[in-house]
Tab-separated table of C-alpha atoms in Angstrom:
chain	number	residue	atom	x	y	z
A	21	MET	CA	-12.957	18.307	-24.919
A	22	ALA	CA	-15.757	20.768	-24.144
A	23	GLY	CA	-17.797	20.010	-21.058
A	24	GLN	CA	-15.163	18.141	-19.106
A	25	VAL	CA	-12.055	18.773	-17.058
A	26	SER	CA	-8.855	18.698	-19.105
A	27	LYS	CA	-6.172	16.107	-18.481
A	28	GLU	CA	-3.941	18.887	-17.132
A	29	GLU	CA	-6.488	19.881	-14.465
A	30	ALA	CA	-8.056	16.500	-13.748
A	31	GLY	CA	-5.290	15.611	-11.298
A	32	THR	CA	-6.293	18.356	-8.862
A	33	VAL	CA	-9.893	17.166	-8.964
A	34	LEU	CA	-8.832	13.546	-8.537
A	35	MET	CA	-6.719	14.383	-5.492
A	36	GLN	CA	-9.759	15.765	-3.665
A	37	ALA	CA	-11.840	12.719	-4.600
A	38	MET	CA	-9.077	10.432	-3.325
A	39	LEU	CA	-8.790	12.388	-0.073
A	40	ALA	CA	-12.538	12.025	0.435
A	41	ALA	CA	-12.495	8.296	-0.313
A	42	LYS	CA	-9.623	7.653	2.081
A	43	ASN	CA	-11.311	9.683	4.795
A	44	LEU	CA	-14.779	8.189	4.503
A	45	ARG	CA	-13.841	4.514	4.495
A	46	PRO	CA	-12.415	4.458	8.054
A	47	GLN	CA	-15.242	6.699	9.284
A	48	ARG	CA	-17.724	4.165	7.909
A	49	ASP	CA	-15.863	1.414	9.753
A	50	ARG	CA	-15.970	3.426	12.979
A	51	LEU	CA	-19.701	3.974	12.647
A	52	MET	CA	-20.282	0.269	12.030
A	53	GLN	CA	-18.310	-0.519	15.168
A	54	LEU	CA	-20.235	2.035	17.197
A	55	ARG	CA	-23.489	0.600	15.878
A	56	ARG	CA	-22.485	-2.806	17.197
A	57	ARG	CA	-21.826	-1.231	20.587
A	58	LEU	CA	-25.203	0.477	20.559
A	59	GLN	CA	-26.942	-2.791	19.729
A	60	GLN	CA	-25.393	-4.317	22.857
A	61	LEU	CA	-26.712	-1.602	25.186
A	62	SER	CA	-29.892	-1.793	27.195
A	63	PRO	CA	-31.532	0.985	29.184
A	64	GLY	CA	-30.559	1.012	32.814
A	65	GLU	CA	-28.476	2.671	35.464
A	66	ASP	CA	-25.398	0.525	34.781
A	67	ASP	CA	-25.263	1.574	31.136
A	68	LYS	CA	-25.066	5.345	31.624
A	69	ALA	CA	-21.272	5.462	31.388
A	70	ALA	CA	-21.300	3.287	28.281
A	71	VAL	CA	-24.013	5.453	26.679
A	72	GLN	CA	-22.011	8.597	27.437
A	73	GLU	CA	-18.852	7.095	25.928
A	74	LEU	CA	-20.755	6.015	22.839
A	75	ALA	CA	-22.221	9.492	22.379
A	76	THR	CA	-18.789	11.070	22.727
A	77	ASN	CA	-17.295	8.744	20.120
A	78	LEU	CA	-20.157	9.437	17.728
A	79	PHE	CA	-19.545	13.139	18.207
A	80	LYS	CA	-15.900	12.663	17.214
A	81	VAL	CA	-16.908	10.870	14.023
A	82	TYR	CA	-19.493	13.380	12.876
A	83	TYR	CA	-17.904	16.595	14.093
A	84	ILE	CA	-14.240	15.777	13.386
A	85	GLY	CA	-13.932	12.588	11.341
A	86	ILE	CA	-16.205	12.903	8.312
A	87	GLU	CA	-16.011	16.694	8.229
A	88	ALA	CA	-12.673	16.419	6.395
A	89	GLY	CA	-14.244	14.111	3.825
A	90	ALA	CA	-17.191	16.459	3.337
A	91	ARG	CA	-14.848	19.375	2.679
A	92	SER	CA	-12.863	17.358	0.123
A	93	ILE	CA	-16.042	16.357	-1.708
A	94	ALA	CA	-17.223	19.966	-1.885
A	95	THR	CA	-13.797	21.080	-3.125
A	96	CYS	CA	-13.815	18.329	-5.753
A	97	LEU	CA	-17.108	19.592	-7.176
A	98	GLU	CA	-15.994	23.234	-7.031
A	99	LEU	CA	-12.750	22.499	-8.869
A	100	ALA	CA	-14.569	20.440	-11.482
A	101	ALA	CA	-16.980	23.289	-12.169
A	102	GLU	CA	-14.207	25.883	-12.271
A	103	ASN	CA	-12.275	23.809	-14.779
A	104	GLY	CA	-15.025	23.274	-17.308
A	105	ALA	CA	-16.890	20.158	-16.194
A	106	ARG	CA	-20.497	19.852	-17.279
A	107	LEU	CA	-22.129	18.846	-14.013
A	108	ALA	CA	-25.537	17.185	-13.896
A	109	LEU	CA	-26.395	18.222	-10.360
A	110	ASN	CA	-29.830	17.572	-8.892
A	111	PRO	CA	-31.177	20.888	-7.541
A	112	SER	CA	-34.034	19.176	-5.708
A	113	PHE	CA	-31.589	17.496	-3.297
A	114	ALA	CA	-30.743	20.840	-1.710
A	115	VAL	CA	-34.342	21.557	-0.695
A	116	MET	CA	-35.701	18.111	0.159
A	117	PRO	CA	-36.756	17.352	3.738
A	118	ASP	CA	-34.309	14.984	5.432
A	119	GLN	CA	-36.501	11.873	5.274
A	120	HIS	CA	-37.320	12.444	1.596
A	121	LEU	CA	-33.663	13.018	0.782
A	122	TYR	CA	-32.726	9.777	2.545
A	123	SER	CA	-35.176	7.830	0.377
A	124	ALA	CA	-34.145	9.692	-2.774
A	125	LEU	CA	-30.458	8.918	-2.246
A	126	LEU	CA	-31.190	5.236	-1.696
A	127	THR	CA	-33.359	4.959	-4.806
A	128	GLN	CA	-31.362	7.303	-7.050
A	129	ARG	CA	-30.863	5.808	-10.486
A	130	LEU	CA	-27.280	6.275	-11.611
A	131	PRO	CA	-25.366	4.190	-14.191
A	132	ALA	CA	-24.083	1.078	-12.460
A	133	ARG	CA	-20.756	1.477	-14.270
A	134	PRO	CA	-20.062	5.184	-14.806
A	135	THR	CA	-17.754	5.912	-17.728
A	136	THR	CA	-17.910	9.660	-18.344
A	137	GLN	CA	-16.827	12.598	-16.230
A	138	LYS	CA	-20.434	13.755	-16.027
A	139	GLU	CA	-21.458	10.393	-14.568
A	140	ALA	CA	-18.488	10.424	-12.189
A	141	PHE	CA	-19.383	13.860	-10.849
A	142	ALA	CA	-22.984	12.739	-10.356
A	143	ARG	CA	-21.494	10.130	-8.023
A	144	VAL	CA	-19.476	12.813	-6.244
A	145	GLU	CA	-22.635	14.878	-5.766
A	146	ALA	CA	-24.493	11.877	-4.337
A	147	THR	CA	-21.532	11.300	-2.009
A	148	PHE	CA	-21.772	14.889	-0.784
A	149	TYR	CA	-25.469	14.732	0.037
A	150	ALA	CA	-25.184	11.316	1.682
A	151	VAL	CA	-22.347	12.482	3.920
A	152	LYS	CA	-23.972	15.792	4.823
A	153	LEU	CA	-27.307	14.136	5.645
A	154	ALA	CA	-25.562	11.716	7.981
A	155	GLN	CA	-23.416	14.466	9.482
A	156	GLU	CA	-26.040	17.176	9.914
A	157	HIS	CA	-29.129	15.143	10.736
A	158	TYR	CA	-28.871	11.470	11.657
A	159	LEU	CA	-25.720	11.463	13.788
A	160	PRO	CA	-26.689	14.542	15.849
A	161	ARG	CA	-30.166	13.067	16.329
A	162	CYS	CA	-28.637	9.769	17.420
A	163	ILE	CA	-26.557	11.587	20.025
A	164	GLU	CA	-29.608	13.522	21.192
A	165	HIS	CA	-31.541	10.293	21.718
A	166	LEU	CA	-28.590	8.879	23.690
A	167	VAL	CA	-27.872	11.742	26.101
A	168	GLY	CA	-31.025	13.833	25.930
A	169	ASP	CA	-29.178	16.861	24.558
A	170	ARG	CA	-28.491	18.092	21.055
A	171	PRO	CA	-24.792	18.387	20.099
A	172	PRO	CA	-22.367	20.163	19.675
A	173	LEU	CA	-21.180	19.415	23.231
A	174	PRO	CA	-22.171	15.827	24.120
A	175	ALA	CA	-19.041	15.315	26.209
A	176	GLN	CA	-20.378	17.897	28.696
A	177	ALA	CA	-23.906	16.579	28.750
A	178	ALA	CA	-24.947	14.073	31.391
A	179	VAL	CA	-27.218	11.257	30.265
A	180	SER	CA	-30.769	12.315	31.079
A	181	GLY	CA	-33.978	10.405	31.538
A	182	SER	CA	-34.975	11.051	27.934
A	183	VAL	CA	-32.658	8.381	26.504
A	184	ASP	CA	-34.325	6.412	23.712
A	185	LEU	CA	-32.072	3.620	22.524
A	186	ASP	CA	-34.511	2.430	19.861
A	187	LYS	CA	-34.647	5.845	18.187
A	188	ALA	CA	-30.871	6.180	18.549
A	189	ARG	CA	-30.420	2.840	16.786
A	190	THR	CA	-32.705	3.908	13.948
A	191	CYS	CA	-30.761	7.125	13.431
A	192	LEU	CA	-27.405	5.345	13.545
A	193	ASN	CA	-28.640	2.685	11.114
A	194	HIS	CA	-29.587	5.445	8.678
A	195	ALA	CA	-26.217	7.168	9.149
A	196	CYS	CA	-24.326	3.916	8.526
A	197	THR	CA	-26.375	3.274	5.393
A	198	LEU	CA	-25.653	6.762	4.078
A	199	VAL	CA	-21.910	6.688	4.747
A	200	SER	CA	-21.631	3.198	3.236
A	201	LEU	CA	-23.450	4.506	0.155
A	202	ALA	CA	-21.100	7.491	0.041
A	203	VAL	CA	-18.059	5.205	0.080
A	204	LYS	CA	-19.409	3.224	-2.882
A	205	HIS	CA	-20.150	6.398	-4.839
A	206	ILE	CA	-16.792	8.063	-4.245
A	207	ASP	CA	-14.849	4.876	-4.985
A	208	LEU	CA	-16.551	4.639	-8.391
A	209	ALA	CA	-15.915	8.333	-9.045
A	210	VAL	CA	-12.207	7.917	-8.287
A	211	VAL	CA	-11.958	5.026	-10.753
A	212	VAL	CA	-13.557	7.032	-13.552
A	213	ILE	CA	-11.719	10.314	-12.947
A	214	SER	CA	-8.430	8.384	-12.819
A	215	ARG	CA	-8.924	7.429	-16.466
A	216	PHE	CA	-8.498	11.078	-17.426
A	217	VAL	CA	-5.155	11.403	-15.629
A	218	ASN	CA	-1.771	10.002	-16.616
A	219	PRO	CA	-1.139	6.677	-14.821
A	220	GLU	CA	2.105	7.981	-13.296
A	221	GLU	CA	0.251	10.929	-11.784
A	222	VAL	CA	-2.518	8.654	-10.500
A	223	ALA	CA	0.064	6.535	-8.696
A	224	SER	CA	1.738	9.626	-7.262
A	225	LEU	CA	-1.583	11.061	-6.065
A	226	SER	CA	-2.509	7.749	-4.478
A	227	ASP	CA	0.736	7.723	-2.495
A	228	PHE	CA	0.291	11.368	-1.508
A	229	THR	CA	-3.282	10.924	-0.313
A	230	ASP	CA	-2.337	7.772	1.608
A	231	LYS	CA	-0.043	9.979	3.686
A	232	PHE	CA	-2.176	13.095	4.007
A	233	ALA	CA	-5.814	11.993	4.039
A	234	TYR	CA	-7.259	12.849	7.445
A	235	ILE	CA	-8.796	9.799	9.085
A	236	SER	CA	-8.516	10.741	12.793
A	237	GLU	CA	-6.547	8.375	14.970
A	238	ASP	CA	-9.026	8.833	17.799
A	239	GLY	CA	-10.879	5.500	17.503
A	240	PRO	CA	-12.531	3.222	17.962
A	241	TYR	CA	-11.637	1.248	14.894
A	242	PRO	CA	-12.637	-2.398	14.477
A	243	ALA	CA	-9.036	-3.618	14.754
A	244	SER	CA	-8.581	-1.887	18.116
A	245	ASP	CA	-11.892	-2.736	19.735
């Protein structure tokens, strides 16, 4: 059918969406756990080691963990476009200031139950912007408020006197909200795109992505904390 990815090519697109979904879910869980740790901290000399550890773990999530998911989302959209999908991308997202984009993503009106490929890829696009906003703005800013230095090297930065736990909490809250939103979007997209792929191939892709989705074993995860 014109304007959508064929059944023969939909599997390659679906694989990237599945890889993203299986990457982002554990990263969301890690961020939630790190947010709980941040909520328990208070400014003071005794907390410097804990603040440094928290900043280092946040760095691992944003610089290593969700980067794999972001790449899979971008590849999913690229493959969809290359294979004939009619994408309904929102060009304003790419030029919005960070705070405006945050609000726009939270208030974006998308069909509650997407059914078409076009609607599914709108979810993939929203996933991409939510992940990139968390990765490129809110998580680095959170780390900066914790250690007084902008990433990319928080592990080498000593905690300075410019620590602001309240601002760090605000940034991490926003990042958690965005990544949670991304997980919801990509899960819905996977469900819809799967309908355009043979069930046997869907099952095979699910098994494959279970084994090869990058989630980073370098915690913390809720079960190990």
